[in-house]
Short mmCIF file of C-alpha atoms in Angstrom, two decimals:
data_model
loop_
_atom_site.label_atom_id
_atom_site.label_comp_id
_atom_site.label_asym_id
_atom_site.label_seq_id
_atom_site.Cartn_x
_atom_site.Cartn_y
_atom_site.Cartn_z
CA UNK U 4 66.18 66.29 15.00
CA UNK U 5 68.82 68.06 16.83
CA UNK U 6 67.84 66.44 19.91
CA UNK U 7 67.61 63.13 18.67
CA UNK U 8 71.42 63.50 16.84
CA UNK U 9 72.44 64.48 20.42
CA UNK U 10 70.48 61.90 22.48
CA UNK U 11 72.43 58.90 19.72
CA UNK U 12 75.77 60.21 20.79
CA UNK U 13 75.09 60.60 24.62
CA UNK U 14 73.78 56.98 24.37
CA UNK U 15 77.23 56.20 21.92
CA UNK U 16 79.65 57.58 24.42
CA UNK U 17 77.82 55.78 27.49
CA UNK U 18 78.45 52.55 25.80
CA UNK U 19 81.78 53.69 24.50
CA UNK U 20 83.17 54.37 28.05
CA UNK U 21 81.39 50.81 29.50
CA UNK U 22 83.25 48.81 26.82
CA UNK U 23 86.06 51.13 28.10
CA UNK U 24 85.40 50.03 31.74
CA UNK U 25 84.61 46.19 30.83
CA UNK U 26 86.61 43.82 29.22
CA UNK U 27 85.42 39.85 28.66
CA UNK U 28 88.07 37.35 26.98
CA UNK U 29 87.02 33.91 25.40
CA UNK U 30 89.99 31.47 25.40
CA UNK U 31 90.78 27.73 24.73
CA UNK U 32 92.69 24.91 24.26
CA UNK U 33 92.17 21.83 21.67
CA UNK U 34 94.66 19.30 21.93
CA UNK U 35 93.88 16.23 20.15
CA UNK U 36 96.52 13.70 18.98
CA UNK U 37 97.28 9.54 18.46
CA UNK U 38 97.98 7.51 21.44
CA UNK U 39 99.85 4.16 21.71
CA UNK U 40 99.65 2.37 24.78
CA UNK U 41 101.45 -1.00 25.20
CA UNK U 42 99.35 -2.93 27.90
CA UNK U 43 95.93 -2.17 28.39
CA UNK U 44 93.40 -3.75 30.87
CA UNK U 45 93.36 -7.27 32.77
CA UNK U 46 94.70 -9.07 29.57
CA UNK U 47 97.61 -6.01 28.87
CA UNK U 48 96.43 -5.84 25.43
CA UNK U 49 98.19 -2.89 22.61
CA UNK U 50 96.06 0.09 21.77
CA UNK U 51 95.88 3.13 19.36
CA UNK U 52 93.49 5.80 20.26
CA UNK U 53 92.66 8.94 19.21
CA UNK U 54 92.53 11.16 22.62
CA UNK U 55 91.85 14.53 23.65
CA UNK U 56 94.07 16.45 25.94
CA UNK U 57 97.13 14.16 26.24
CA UNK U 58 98.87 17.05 26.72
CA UNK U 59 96.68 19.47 27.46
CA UNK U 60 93.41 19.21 28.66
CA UNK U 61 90.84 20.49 26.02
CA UNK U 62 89.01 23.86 27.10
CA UNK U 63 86.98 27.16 26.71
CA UNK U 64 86.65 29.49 28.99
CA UNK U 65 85.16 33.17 29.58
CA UNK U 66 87.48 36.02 31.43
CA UNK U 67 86.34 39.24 32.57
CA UNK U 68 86.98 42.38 34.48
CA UNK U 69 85.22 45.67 35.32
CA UNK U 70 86.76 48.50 36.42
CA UNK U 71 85.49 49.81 39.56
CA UNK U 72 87.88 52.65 40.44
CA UNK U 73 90.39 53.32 42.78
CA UNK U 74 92.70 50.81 41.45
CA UNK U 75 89.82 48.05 42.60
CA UNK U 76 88.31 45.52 40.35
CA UNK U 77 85.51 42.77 39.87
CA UNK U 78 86.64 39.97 38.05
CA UNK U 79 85.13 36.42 36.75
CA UNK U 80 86.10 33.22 35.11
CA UNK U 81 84.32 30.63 33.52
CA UNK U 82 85.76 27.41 32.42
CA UNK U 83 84.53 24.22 31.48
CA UNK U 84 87.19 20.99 30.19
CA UNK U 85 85.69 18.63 27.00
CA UNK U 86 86.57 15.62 24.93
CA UNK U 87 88.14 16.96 21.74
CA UNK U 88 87.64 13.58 20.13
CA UNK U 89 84.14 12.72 20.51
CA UNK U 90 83.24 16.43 22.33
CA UNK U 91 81.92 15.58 25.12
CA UNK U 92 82.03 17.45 28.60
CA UNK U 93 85.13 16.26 30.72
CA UNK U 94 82.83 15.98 33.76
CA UNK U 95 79.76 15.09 33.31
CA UNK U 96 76.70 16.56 34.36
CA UNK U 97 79.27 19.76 35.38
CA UNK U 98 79.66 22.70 32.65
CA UNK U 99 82.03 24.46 34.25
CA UNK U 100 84.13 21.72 36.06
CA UNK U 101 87.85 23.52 35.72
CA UNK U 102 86.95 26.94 37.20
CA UNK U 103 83.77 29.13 38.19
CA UNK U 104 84.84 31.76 40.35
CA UNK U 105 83.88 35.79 40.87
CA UNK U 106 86.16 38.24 43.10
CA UNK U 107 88.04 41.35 43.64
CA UNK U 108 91.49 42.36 42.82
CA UNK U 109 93.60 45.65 43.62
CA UNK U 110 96.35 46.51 45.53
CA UNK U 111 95.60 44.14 47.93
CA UNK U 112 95.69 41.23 46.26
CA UNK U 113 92.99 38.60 45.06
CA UNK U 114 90.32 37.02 46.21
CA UNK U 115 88.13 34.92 44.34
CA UNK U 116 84.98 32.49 45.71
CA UNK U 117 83.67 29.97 43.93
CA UNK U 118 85.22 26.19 42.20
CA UNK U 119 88.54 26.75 41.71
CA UNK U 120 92.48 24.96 42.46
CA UNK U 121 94.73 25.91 45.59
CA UNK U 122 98.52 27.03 44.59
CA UNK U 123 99.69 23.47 44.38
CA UNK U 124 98.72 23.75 40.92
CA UNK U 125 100.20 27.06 40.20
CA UNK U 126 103.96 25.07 41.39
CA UNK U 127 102.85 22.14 39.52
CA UNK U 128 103.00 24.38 36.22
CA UNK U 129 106.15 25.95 37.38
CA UNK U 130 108.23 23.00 39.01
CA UNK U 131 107.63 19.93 37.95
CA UNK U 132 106.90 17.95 34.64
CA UNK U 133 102.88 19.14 34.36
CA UNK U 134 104.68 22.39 32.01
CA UNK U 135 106.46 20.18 29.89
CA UNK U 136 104.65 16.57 29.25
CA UNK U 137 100.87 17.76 30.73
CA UNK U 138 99.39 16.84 33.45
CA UNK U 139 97.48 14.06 32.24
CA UNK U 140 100.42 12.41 31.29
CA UNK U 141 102.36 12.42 34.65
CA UNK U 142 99.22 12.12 37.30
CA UNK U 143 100.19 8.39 37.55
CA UNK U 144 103.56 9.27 38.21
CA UNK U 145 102.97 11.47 41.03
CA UNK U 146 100.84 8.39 42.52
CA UNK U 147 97.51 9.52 41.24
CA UNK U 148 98.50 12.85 41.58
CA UNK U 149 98.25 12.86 45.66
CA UNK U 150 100.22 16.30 46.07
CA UNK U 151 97.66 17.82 43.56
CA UNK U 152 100.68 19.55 41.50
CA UNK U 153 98.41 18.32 38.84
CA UNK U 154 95.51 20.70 39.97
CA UNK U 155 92.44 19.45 41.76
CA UNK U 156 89.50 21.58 42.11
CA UNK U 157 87.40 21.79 45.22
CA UNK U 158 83.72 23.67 45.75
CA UNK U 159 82.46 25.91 47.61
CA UNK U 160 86.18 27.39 48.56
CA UNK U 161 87.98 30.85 48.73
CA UNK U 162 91.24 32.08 47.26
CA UNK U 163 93.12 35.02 48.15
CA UNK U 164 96.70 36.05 46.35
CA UNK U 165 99.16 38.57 47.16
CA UNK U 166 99.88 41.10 45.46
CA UNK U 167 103.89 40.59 43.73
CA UNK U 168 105.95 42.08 46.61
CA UNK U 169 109.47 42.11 45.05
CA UNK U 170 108.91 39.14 43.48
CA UNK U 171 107.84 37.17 46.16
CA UNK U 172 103.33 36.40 46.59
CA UNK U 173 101.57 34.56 48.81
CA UNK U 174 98.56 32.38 48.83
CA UNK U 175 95.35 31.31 51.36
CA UNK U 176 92.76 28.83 50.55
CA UNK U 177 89.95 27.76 52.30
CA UNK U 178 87.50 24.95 50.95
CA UNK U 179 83.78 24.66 53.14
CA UNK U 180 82.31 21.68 53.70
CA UNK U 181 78.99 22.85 54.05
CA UNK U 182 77.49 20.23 56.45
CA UNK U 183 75.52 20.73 58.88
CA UNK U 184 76.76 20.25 62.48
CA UNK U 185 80.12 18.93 61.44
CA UNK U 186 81.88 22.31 60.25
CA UNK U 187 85.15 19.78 59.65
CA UNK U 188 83.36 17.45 57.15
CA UNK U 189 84.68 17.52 53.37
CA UNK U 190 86.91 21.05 54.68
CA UNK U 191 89.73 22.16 53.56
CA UNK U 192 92.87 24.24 53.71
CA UNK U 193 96.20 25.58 51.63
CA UNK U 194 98.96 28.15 52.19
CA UNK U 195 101.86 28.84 49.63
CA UNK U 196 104.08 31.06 48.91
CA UNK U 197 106.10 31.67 45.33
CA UNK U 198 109.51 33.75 44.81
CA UNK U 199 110.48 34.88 41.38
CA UNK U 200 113.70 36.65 40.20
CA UNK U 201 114.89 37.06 37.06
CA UNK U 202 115.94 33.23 35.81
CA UNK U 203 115.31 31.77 39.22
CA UNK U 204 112.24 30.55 41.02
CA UNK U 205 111.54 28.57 44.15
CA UNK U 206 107.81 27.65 45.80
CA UNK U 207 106.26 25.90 48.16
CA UNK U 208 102.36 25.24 49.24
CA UNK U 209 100.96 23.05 51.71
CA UNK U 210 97.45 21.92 51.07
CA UNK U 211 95.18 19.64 53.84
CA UNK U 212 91.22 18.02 53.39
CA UNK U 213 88.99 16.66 55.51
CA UNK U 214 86.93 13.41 54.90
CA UNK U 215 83.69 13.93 53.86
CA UNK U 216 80.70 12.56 55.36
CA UNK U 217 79.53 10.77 52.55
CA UNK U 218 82.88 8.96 52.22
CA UNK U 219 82.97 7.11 55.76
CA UNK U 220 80.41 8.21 57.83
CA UNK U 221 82.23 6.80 60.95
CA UNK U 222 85.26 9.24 60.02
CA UNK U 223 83.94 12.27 58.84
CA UNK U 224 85.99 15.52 59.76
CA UNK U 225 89.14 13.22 60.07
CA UNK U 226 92.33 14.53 58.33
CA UNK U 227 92.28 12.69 54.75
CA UNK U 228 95.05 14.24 53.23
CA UNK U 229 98.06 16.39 54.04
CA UNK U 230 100.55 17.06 50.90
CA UNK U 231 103.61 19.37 50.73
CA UNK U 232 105.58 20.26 47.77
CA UNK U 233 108.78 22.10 47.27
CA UNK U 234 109.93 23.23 44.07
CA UNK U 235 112.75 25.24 42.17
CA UNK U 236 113.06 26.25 38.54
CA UNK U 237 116.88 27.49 37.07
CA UNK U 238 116.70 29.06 32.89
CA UNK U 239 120.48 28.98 32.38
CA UNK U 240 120.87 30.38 28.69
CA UNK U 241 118.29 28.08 26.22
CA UNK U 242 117.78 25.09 29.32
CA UNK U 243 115.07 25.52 31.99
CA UNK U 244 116.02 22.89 34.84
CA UNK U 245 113.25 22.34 37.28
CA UNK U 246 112.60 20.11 39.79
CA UNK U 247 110.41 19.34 42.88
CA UNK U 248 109.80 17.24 46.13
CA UNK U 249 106.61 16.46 47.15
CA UNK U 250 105.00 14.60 50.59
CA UNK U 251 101.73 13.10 50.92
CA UNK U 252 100.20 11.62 53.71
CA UNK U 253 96.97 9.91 53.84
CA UNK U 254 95.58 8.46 57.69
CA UNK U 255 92.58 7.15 56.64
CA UNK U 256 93.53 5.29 53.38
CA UNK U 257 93.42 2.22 55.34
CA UNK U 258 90.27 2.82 55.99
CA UNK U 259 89.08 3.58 53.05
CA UNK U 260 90.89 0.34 51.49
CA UNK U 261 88.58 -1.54 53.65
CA UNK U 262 85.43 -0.35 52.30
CA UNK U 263 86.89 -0.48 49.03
CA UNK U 264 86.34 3.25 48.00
CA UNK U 265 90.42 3.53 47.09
CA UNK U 266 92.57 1.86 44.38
CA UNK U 267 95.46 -0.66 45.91
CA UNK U 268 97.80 1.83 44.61
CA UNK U 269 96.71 4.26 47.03
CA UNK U 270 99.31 5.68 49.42
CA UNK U 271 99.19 6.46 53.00
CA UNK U 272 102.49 8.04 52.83
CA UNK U 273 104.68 8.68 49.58
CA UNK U 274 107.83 10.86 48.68
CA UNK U 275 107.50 11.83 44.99
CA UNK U 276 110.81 13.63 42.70
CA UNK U 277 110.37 15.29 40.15
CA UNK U 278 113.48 16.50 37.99
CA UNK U 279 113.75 17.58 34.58
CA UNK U 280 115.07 20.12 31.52
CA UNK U 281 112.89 22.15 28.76
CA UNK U 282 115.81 23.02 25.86
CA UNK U 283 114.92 25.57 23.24
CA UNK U 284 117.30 23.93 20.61
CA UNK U 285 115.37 27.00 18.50
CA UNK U 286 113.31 29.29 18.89
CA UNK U 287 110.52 27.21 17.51
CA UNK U 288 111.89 23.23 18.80
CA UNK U 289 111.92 22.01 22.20
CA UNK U 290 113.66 19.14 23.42
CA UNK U 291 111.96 17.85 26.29
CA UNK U 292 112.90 15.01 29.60
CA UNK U 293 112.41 14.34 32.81
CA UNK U 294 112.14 11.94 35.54
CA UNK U 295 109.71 11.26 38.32
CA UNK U 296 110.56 8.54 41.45
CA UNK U 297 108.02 7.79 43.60
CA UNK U 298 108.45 5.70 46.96
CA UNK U 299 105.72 5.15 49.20
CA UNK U 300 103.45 3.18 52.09
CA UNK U 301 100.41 0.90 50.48
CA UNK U 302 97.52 0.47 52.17
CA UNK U 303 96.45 -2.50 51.22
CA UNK U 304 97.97 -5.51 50.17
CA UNK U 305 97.50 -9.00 48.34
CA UNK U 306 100.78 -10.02 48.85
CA UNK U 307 104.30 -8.96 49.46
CA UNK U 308 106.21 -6.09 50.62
CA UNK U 309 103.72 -2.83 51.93
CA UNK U 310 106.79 -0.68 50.29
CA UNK U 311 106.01 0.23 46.90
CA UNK U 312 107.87 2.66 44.07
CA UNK U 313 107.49 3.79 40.38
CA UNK U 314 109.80 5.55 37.95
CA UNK U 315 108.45 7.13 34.81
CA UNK U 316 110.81 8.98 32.22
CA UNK U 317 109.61 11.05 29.86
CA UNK U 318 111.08 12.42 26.70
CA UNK U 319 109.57 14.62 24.26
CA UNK U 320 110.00 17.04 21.66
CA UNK U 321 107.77 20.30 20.90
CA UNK U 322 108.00 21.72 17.87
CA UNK U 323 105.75 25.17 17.54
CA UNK U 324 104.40 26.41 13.74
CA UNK U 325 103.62 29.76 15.75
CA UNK U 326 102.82 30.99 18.93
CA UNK U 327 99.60 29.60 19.55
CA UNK U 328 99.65 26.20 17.63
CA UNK U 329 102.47 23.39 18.42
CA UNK U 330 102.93 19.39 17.36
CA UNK U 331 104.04 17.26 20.03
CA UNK U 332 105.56 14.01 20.52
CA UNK U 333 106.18 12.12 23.50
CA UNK U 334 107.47 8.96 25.16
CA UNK U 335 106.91 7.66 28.33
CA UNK U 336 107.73 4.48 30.51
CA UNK U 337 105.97 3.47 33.81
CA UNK U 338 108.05 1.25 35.89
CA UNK U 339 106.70 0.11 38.96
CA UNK U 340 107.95 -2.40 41.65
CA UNK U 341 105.73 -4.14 44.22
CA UNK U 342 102.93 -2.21 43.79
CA UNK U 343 99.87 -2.27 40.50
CA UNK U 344 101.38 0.05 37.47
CA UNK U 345 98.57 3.06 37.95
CA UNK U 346 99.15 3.42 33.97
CA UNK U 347 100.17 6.58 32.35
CA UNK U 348 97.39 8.38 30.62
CA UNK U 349 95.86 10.58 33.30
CA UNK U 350 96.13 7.28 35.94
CA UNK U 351 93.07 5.70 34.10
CA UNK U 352 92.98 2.45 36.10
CA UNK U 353 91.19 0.77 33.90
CA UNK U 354 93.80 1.59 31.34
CA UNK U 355 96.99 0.23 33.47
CA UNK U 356 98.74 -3.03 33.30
CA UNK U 357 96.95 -5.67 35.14
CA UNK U 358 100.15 -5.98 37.32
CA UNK U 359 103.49 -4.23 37.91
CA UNK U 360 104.96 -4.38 34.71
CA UNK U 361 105.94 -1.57 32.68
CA UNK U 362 103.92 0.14 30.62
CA UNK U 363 105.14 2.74 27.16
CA UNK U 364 102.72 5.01 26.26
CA UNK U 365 103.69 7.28 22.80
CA UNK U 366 101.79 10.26 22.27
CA UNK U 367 101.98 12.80 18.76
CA UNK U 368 99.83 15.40 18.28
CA UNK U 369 98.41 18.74 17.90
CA UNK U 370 97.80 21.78 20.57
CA UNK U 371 96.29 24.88 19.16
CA UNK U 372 95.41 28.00 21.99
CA UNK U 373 92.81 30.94 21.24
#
């Protein structure tokens, strides 16, 4: 009996000290809300939906880490996007399309391999208008989100972060193309770097891809894109300023036009501002605006000037019932000259004014985290 009692507790403090060692988190986000849109398709026809992540997309996802000793650490994460309002997976046929990564942390930094986002995204939440209005909501403005502030995901790649060094990291990313004789096909490549210090921030990343061979055979391993964004971020007293420039550059999208594998909205070279304020009026409200101006090169056109530009403005307020659960509502206007309005809701082109008039898009609803 005695040796029984004691073989229970041996096996009770070997479990004790690997749930000690281990720890998995599930999180989430379901936002769900009503949508107005006032032109829709080729006839711009009104609409009222009920969407999922206008603000933010809809998610669950698995964190973990094990300590391995010696300050060093395995880590995971596992996280798939859905459709709050019928749910549905975001990407089909792809559980977990947001993230799906495994690495190592310590004192030297991070590095994880697997599906994941370069830093662009990181100084997309920090600098521009993807922390205040979503990113679904301003991918149209940044012309289909091109400078992938909006976050992008790309297989098969490797991540490694700094560790904070005085407030400053660093970032490396490296995407494989895994094809066989051409190394360059589908590759690709970021570097970034973030500085942090008390109410100030400032970052920038540059992030590059490779055409993949299934895209244009002809071109494969050519440069496809090359995007560069600069970004800065002020909290003077209850106000947040931010603000951000971004470049994109696309050879090929003539190219591509051709075959007709891009939208006419594509860009093969657009300058993209972003500018706006977050203002804690309380502790609870937020009063919310900002501005994005886009000017840019078109690679195709029916007609007219090869010069195109949008303007959306955004205003918003966010009101949160605690610290986890918020209502929303927000306004946006698209304005575009010489070029198709891309629409506003997550540049859904079949959702954009059949031309380049403007399009207002109002947006309430609810955002609850776990």
């Amino acid at each position: 009996m005695k040796k029984t009692v004691f073989a229970l507790a041996a096996l009770g403090l070997i479990g004790a000290n690997a749930q000690a060692q281990t720890n998995v988190t599930i999180y989430g986000v379901i936002d769900a809300g009503l949508t107005y849109t006032s032109k829709v398709g080729p006839k711009n026809d009104s609409r009222i939906s009920l969407d999922s992540g206008d603000m933010a997309t809809s998610r669950i996802g698995f964190r973990g880490t094990e300590d391995l000793g010696g300050g060093l650490k395995a880590i995971f994460q596992l996280e798939n996007g859905f459709n709050a309002d019928d749910g549905s997976l975001a990407t089909a046929s792809t559980l977990f399309d947001r993230k799906a990564v495994v690495g190592l942390s310590g004192s030297f930094g991070t590095v994880t391999l697997g599906r994941q986002t370069d830093y662009l995204d990181d100084i997309g939440s920090k600098y521009t208008s993807v922390q205040t209005f979503g990113s679904n909501g301003i991918k149209a403005g940044h012309f289909n989100n091109l400078d992938r502030v909006g976050g992008v995901r790309a297989n098969n790649s490797i991540r490694y972060d700094s560790a904070n060094l005085s407030g400053f990291t660093g970032s490396l990313f490296y995407g494989f193309g895994e094809v066989a004789g051409q190394t360059s096909a589908g590759q690709s490549f970021g570097l970034a770097g973030n500085y942090a210090n008390g109410p100030f921030g400032i970052g920038l990343g540059y992030f590059q891809t490779k055409l993949a061979a299934d895209a244009l055979p002809s071109k494969a391993g050519d440069t496809d894109l090359k995007t560069f964004t600069l970004g800065a971020s002020y909290q003077a007293g209850p106000a947040k300023i931010y603000g951000a420039w971004s470049q994109t550059k696309r050879p090929l999208a003539a190219a591509l036009a051709a075959t007709g594998l891009v939208n006419i909205t594509t860009a093969t070279k657009a300058n993209i501002f972003d500018l706006g304020v977050d203002y804690s009026l309380t502790g609870n409200l937020h009063l919310l605006a900002s501005v994005i101006y886009d000017r840019a090169d078109l690679s195709r056109r029916t007609a007219g000037s090869t010069k195109g530009k949008t303007t959306q403005l955004n205003l918003g307020v966010d009101y949160y019932l605690s610290k986890r659960t918020d209502l929303y509502a927000l306004y946006t206007n698209q304005r575009a000259n010489d070029v198709n309005n891309p629409g506003v809701i997550n540049a859904a082109y079949s959702n954009a004014p059949a031309d380049d008039t403007s399009q207002n898009v109002l947006r309430v609803g609810l955002r609850h985290k776990f």
